[in-house]
Short mmCIF file of C-alpha atoms in Angstrom, two decimals:
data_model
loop_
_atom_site.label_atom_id
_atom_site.label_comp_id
_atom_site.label_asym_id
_atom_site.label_seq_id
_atom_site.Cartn_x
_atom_site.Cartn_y
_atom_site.Cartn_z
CA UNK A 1 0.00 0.00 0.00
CA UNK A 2 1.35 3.56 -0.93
CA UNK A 3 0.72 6.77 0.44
CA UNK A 4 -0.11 9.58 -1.08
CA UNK A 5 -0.81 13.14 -0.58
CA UNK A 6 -3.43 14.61 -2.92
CA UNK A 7 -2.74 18.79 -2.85
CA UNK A 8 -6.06 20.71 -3.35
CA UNK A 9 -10.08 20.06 -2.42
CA UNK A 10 -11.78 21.06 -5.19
CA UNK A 11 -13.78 18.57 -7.42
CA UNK A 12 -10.87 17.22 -9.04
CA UNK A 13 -8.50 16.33 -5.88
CA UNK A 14 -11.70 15.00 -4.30
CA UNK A 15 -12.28 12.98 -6.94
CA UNK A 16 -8.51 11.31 -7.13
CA UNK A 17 -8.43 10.94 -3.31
CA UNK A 18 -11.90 9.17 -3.66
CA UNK A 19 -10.51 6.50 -6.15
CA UNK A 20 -7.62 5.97 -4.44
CA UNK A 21 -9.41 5.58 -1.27
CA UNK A 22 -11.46 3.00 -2.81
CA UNK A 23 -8.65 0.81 -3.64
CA UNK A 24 -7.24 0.94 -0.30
CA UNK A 25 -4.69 3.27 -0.55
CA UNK A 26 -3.07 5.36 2.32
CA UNK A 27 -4.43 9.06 1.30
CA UNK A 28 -4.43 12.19 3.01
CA UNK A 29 -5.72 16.14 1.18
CA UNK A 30 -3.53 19.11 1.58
CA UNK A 31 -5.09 22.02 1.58
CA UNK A 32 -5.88 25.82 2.39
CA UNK A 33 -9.32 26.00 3.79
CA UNK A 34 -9.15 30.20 3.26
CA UNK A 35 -9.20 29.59 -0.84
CA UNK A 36 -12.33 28.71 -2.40
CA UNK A 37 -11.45 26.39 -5.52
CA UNK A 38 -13.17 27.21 -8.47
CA UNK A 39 -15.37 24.41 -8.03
CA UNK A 40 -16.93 26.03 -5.44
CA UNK A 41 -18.55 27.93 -8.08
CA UNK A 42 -20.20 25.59 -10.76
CA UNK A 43 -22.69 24.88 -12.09
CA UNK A 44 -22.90 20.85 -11.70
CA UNK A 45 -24.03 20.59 -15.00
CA UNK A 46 -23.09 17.17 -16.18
CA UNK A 47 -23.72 17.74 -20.16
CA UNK A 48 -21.29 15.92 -22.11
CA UNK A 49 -23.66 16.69 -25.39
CA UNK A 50 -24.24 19.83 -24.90
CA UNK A 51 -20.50 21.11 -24.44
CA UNK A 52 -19.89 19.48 -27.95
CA UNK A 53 -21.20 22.68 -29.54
CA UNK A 54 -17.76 24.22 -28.84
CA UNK A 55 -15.82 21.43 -26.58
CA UNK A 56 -13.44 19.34 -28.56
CA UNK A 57 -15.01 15.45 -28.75
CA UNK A 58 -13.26 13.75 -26.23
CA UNK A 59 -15.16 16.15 -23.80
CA UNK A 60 -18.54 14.48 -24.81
CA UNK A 61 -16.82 11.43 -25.18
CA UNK A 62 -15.07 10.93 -21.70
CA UNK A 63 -18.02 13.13 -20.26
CA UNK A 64 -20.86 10.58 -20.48
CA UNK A 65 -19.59 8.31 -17.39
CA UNK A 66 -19.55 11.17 -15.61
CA UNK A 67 -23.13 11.12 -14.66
CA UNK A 68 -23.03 7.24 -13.62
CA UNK A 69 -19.95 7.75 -11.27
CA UNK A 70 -21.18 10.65 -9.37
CA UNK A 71 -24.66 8.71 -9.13
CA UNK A 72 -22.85 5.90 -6.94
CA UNK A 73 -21.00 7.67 -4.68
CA UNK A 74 -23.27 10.89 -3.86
CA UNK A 75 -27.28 11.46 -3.75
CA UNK A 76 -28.91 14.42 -5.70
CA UNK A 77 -28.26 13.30 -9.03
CA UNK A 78 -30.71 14.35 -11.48
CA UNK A 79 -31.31 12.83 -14.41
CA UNK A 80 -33.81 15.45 -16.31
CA UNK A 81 -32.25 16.40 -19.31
CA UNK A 82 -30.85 20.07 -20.32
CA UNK A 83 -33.17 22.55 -22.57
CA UNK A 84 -31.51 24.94 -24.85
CA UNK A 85 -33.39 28.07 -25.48
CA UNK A 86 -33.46 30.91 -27.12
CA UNK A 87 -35.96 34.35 -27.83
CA UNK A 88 -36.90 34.64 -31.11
CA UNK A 89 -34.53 37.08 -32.36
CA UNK A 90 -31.40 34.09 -31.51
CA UNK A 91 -33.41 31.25 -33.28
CA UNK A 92 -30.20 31.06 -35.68
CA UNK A 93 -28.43 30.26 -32.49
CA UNK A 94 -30.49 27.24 -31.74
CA UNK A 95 -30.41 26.18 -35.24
CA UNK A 96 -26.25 26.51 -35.11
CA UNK A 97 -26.47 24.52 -32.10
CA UNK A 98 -28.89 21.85 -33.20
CA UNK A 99 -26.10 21.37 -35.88
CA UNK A 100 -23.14 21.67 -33.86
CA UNK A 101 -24.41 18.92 -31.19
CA UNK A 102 -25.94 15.18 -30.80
CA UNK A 103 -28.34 13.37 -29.28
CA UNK A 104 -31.23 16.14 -28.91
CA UNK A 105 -34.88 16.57 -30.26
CA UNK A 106 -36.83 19.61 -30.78
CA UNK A 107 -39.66 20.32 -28.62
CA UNK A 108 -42.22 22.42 -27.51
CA UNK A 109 -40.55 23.65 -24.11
CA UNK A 110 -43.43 23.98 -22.08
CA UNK A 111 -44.05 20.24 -22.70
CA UNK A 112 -41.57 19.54 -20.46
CA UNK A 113 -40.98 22.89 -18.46
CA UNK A 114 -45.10 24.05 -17.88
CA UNK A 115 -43.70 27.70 -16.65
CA UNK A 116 -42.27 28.43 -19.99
CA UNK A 117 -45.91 28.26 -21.68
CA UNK A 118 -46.00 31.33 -24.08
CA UNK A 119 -42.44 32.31 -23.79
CA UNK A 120 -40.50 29.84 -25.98
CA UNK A 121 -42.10 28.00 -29.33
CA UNK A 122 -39.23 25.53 -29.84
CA UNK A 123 -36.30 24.37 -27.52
CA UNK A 124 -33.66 21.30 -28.40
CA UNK A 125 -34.12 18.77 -25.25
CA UNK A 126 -30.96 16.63 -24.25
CA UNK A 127 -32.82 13.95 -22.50
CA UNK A 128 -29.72 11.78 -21.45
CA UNK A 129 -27.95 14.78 -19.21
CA UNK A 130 -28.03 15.28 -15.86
CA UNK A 131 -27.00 18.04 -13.19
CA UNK A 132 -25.90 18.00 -9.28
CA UNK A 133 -25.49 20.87 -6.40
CA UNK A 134 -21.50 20.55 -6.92
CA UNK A 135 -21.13 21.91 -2.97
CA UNK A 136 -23.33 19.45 -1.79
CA UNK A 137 -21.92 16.00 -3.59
CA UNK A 138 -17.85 17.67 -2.99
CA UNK A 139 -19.77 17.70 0.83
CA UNK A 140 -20.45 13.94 0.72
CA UNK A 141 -16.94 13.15 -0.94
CA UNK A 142 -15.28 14.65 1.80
CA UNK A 143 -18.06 13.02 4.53
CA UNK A 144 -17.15 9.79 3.10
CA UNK A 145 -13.36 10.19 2.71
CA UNK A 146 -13.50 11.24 6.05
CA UNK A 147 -15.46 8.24 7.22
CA UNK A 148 -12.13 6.16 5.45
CA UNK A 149 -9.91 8.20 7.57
CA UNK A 150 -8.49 10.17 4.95
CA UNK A 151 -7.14 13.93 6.87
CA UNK A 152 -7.87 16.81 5.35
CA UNK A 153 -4.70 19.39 6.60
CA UNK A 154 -2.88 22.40 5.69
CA UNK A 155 0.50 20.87 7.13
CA UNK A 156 3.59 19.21 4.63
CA UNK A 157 2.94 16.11 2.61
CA UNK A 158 4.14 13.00 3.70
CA UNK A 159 3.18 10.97 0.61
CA UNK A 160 3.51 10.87 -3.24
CA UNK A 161 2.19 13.89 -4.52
CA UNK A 162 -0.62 14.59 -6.89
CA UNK A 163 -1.13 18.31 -7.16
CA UNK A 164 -4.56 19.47 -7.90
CA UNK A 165 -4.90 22.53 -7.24
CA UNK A 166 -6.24 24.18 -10.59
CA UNK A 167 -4.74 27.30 -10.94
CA UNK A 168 -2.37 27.47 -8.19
CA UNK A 169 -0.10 25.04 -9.80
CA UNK A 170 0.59 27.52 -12.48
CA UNK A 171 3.51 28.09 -11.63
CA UNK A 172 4.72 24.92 -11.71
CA UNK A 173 2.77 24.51 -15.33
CA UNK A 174 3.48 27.36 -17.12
CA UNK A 175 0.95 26.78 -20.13
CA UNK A 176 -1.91 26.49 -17.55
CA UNK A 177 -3.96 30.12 -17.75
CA UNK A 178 -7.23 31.07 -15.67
CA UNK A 179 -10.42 32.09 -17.60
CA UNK A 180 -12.66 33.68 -15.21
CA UNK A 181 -16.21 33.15 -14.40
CA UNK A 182 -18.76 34.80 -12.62
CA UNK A 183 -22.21 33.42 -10.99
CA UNK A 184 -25.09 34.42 -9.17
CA UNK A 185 -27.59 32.27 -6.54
CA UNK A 186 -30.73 33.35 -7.01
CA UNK A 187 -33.98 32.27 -4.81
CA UNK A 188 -36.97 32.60 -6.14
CA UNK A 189 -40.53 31.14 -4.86
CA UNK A 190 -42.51 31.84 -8.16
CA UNK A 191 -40.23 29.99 -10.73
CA UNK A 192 -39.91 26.72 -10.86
CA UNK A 193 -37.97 24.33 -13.07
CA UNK A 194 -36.78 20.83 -12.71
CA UNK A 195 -33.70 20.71 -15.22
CA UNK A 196 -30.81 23.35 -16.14
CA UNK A 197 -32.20 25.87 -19.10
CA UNK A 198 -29.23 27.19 -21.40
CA UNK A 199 -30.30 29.99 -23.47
CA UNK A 200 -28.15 30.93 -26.68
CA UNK A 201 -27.64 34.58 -27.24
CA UNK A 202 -24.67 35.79 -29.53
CA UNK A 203 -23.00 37.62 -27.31
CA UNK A 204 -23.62 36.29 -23.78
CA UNK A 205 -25.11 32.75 -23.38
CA UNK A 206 -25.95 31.94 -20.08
CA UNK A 207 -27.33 28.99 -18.02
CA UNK A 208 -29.79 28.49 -15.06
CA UNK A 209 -29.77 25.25 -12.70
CA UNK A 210 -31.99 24.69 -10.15
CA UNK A 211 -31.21 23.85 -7.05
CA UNK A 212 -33.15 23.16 -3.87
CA UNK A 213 -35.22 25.19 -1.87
CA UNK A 214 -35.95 27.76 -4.66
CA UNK A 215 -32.17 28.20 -5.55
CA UNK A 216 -30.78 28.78 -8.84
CA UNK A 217 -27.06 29.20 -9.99
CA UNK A 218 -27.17 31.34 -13.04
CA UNK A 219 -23.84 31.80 -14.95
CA UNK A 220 -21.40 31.73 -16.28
CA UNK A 221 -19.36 34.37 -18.04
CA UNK A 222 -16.16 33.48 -19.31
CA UNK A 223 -12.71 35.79 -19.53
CA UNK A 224 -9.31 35.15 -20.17
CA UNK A 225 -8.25 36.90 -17.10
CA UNK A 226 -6.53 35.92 -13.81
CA UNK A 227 -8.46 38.82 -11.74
CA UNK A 228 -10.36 36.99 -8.82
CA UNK A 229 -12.03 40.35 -7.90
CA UNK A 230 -15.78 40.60 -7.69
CA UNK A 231 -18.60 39.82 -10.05
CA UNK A 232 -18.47 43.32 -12.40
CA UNK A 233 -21.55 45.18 -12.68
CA UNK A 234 -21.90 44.85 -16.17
CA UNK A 235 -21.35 40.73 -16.14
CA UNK A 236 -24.38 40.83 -13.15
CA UNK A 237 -26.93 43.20 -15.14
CA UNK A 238 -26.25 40.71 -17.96
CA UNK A 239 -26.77 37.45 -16.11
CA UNK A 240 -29.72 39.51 -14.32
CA UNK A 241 -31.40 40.33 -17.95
CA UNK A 242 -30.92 36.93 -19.37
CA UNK A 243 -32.34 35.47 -16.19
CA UNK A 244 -35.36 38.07 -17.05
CA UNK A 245 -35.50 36.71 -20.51
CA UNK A 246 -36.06 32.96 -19.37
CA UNK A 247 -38.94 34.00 -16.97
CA UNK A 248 -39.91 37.38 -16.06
CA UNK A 249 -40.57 36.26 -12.54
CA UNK A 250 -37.38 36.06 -12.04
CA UNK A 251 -36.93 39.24 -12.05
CA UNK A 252 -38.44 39.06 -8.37
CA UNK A 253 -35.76 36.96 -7.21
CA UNK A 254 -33.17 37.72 -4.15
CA UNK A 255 -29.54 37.61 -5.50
CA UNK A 256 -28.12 35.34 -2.07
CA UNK A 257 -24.69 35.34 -3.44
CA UNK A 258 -22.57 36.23 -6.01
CA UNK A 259 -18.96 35.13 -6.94
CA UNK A 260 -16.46 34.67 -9.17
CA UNK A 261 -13.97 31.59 -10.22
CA UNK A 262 -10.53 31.29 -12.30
CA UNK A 263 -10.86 28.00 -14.10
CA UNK A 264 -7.84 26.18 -15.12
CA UNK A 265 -7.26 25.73 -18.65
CA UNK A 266 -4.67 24.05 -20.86
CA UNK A 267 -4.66 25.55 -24.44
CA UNK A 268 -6.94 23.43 -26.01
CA UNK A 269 -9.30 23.30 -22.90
CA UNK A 270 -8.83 19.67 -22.23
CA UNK A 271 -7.18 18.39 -19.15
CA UNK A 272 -4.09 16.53 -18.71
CA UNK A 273 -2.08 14.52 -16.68
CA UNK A 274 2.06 15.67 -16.31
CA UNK A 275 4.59 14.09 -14.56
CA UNK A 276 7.30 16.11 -13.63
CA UNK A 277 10.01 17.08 -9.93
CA UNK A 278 8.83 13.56 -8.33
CA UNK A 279 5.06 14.43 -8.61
CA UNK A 280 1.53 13.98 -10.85
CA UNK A 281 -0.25 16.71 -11.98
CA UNK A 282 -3.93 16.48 -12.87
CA UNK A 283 -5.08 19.79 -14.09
CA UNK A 284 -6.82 22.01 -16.56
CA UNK A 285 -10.47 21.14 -16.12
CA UNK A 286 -11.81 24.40 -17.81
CA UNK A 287 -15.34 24.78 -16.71
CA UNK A 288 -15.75 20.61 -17.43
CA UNK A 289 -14.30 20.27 -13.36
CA UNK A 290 -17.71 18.15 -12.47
CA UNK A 291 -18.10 16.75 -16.10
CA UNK A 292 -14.64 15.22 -16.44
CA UNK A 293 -12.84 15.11 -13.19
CA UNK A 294 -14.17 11.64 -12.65
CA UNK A 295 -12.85 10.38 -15.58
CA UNK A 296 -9.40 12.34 -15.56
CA UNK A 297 -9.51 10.50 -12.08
CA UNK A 298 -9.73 6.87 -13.36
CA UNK A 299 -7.31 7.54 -15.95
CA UNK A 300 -4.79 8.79 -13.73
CA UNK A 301 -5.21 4.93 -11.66
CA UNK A 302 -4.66 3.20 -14.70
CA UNK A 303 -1.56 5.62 -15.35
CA UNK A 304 -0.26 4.72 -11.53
CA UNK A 305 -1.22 1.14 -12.03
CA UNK A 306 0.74 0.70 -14.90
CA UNK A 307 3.58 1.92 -13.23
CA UNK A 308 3.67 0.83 -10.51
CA UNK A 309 4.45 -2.88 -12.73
CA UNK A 310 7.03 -1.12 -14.92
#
């Protein structure tokens, strides 16, 4: 049995600690409590058709386990689907989309969604998706990594390392860059969906995912930028009208929270595994953390597996 030391909590060191965990390895998480990793902010969209619009394939590809392994380890899973919208002025956008993606139909949105009656005529439904509350399953990872008597601590590792901690590794990977993103939580007791809406727009796309107890996480923008200030006042009147243009009632909502994220990005968005100084690297999830940690996860155990018989 080896030991290792797994730097950074966020979805994707979770996710490697959890695996390793599982095979009955010695496994403690190294971390700084007083940084929120950019997981922290997601959306828990788990949409591996959907991010083939502008994803490169092995995102939809590797993406569609991602559903089934979060499934078996945490509760709140929900397998509804994703509807991509847009007002009537962006139906070119849907169209481009409908061509750019798989596995969708057309639909009449308030079919499925009885709140968007009169609002949208046609919507592209991606029955096979699925979403989570990303702070509540990275809750239960940690609950039941705990449970193995795996430490979470700030102190030195004592272990093989396998650093993953997004963007502050970027030092030590110096083609890793941070694209920002900004969110809102929203509560509203007049809306009420049951599966993420995306809706197209040219210039700022956003999404909405419920959540429980009236909560909704509606984001994301996206910058190249490593600022980690606050959520800008023009990307929140943006988010606020596109929220507006889903449902008008939303308009009524209480902003709860509002925050921003620097995602970790390689330069073709796709995350790898390094090797490098003694240690592993797993890094660059882009805004695919919850999507494709999982499986960046199980290929980094075959990786160590095969090693460790060389």
């Amino acid at each position: 049995m080896s030991r290792w030391s797994v730097l950074g909590s966020g979805v994707a060191g979770l996710c490697v600690a959890t695996l390793l965990a599982e095979q009955g390895e010695s496994v403690e998480i190294i971390t700084d409590e007083t940084r929120l990793a950019a997981s922290h902010w997601a959306g828990g969209m788990l949409a591996p058709w959907c991010e083939g619009e502008s994803a490169p394939a092995q995102v939809t590809e590797w993406g569609q386990r991602a559903a089934g392994w979060w499934a078996q380890r945490v509760s709140g899973v929900a397998h509804h689907g994703t509807m991509v919208l847009a007002a009537p002025r962006d139906r070119q956008e849907l169209i481009r989309f409908a061509d750019m993606t798989q596995a969708h139909q057309w639909v009449e949105p308030a079919t499925l969604e009885p709140q968007l009656e009169n609002r949208f005529a046609r919507g592209l439904f991606f029955a096979d998706e699925a979403h989570l509350d990303p702070r509540q399953a990275m809750q239960q990872l940690r609950e039941t990594l705990t449970q193995r008597g795996v430490d979470f601590h700030r102190g030195q590792p004592v272990g093989k390392v396998i650093d993953c901690r997004g963007i502050h590794a970027a030092q030590a990977l110096p083609s890793l860059r941070a694209v920002r993103g900004e969110m809102l939580i929203l509560q509203s007791r007049d809306v009420q969906f049951s599966r993420p809406i995306r809706l197209l727009h040219p210039r700022f796309p956003c999404y909405l995912v419920p959540r429980d107890e009236g909560r909704f996480m509606l984001g994301a923008t996206m910058f190249e930028s490593h600022d980690s200030s606050p959520i800008s006042a023009r990307a929140m009147m943006e988010l606020l009208s596109a929220a507006w243009t889903i449902h008008p009632a939303l308009a009524e909502a209480r902003v709860l929270e509002s925050g921003t994220g620097l995602r970790p990005a390689f330069s073709n968005n796709v995350p790898e595994i390094h090797y490098q100084d003694g240690r592993f690297y797993l890094n660059g999830m882009y805004r695919h953390g919850f999507l494709l940690a999982p499986v960046m996860a199980e290929k980094l155990m075959q990786q160590l597996k095969q090693e460790s018989h060389s």
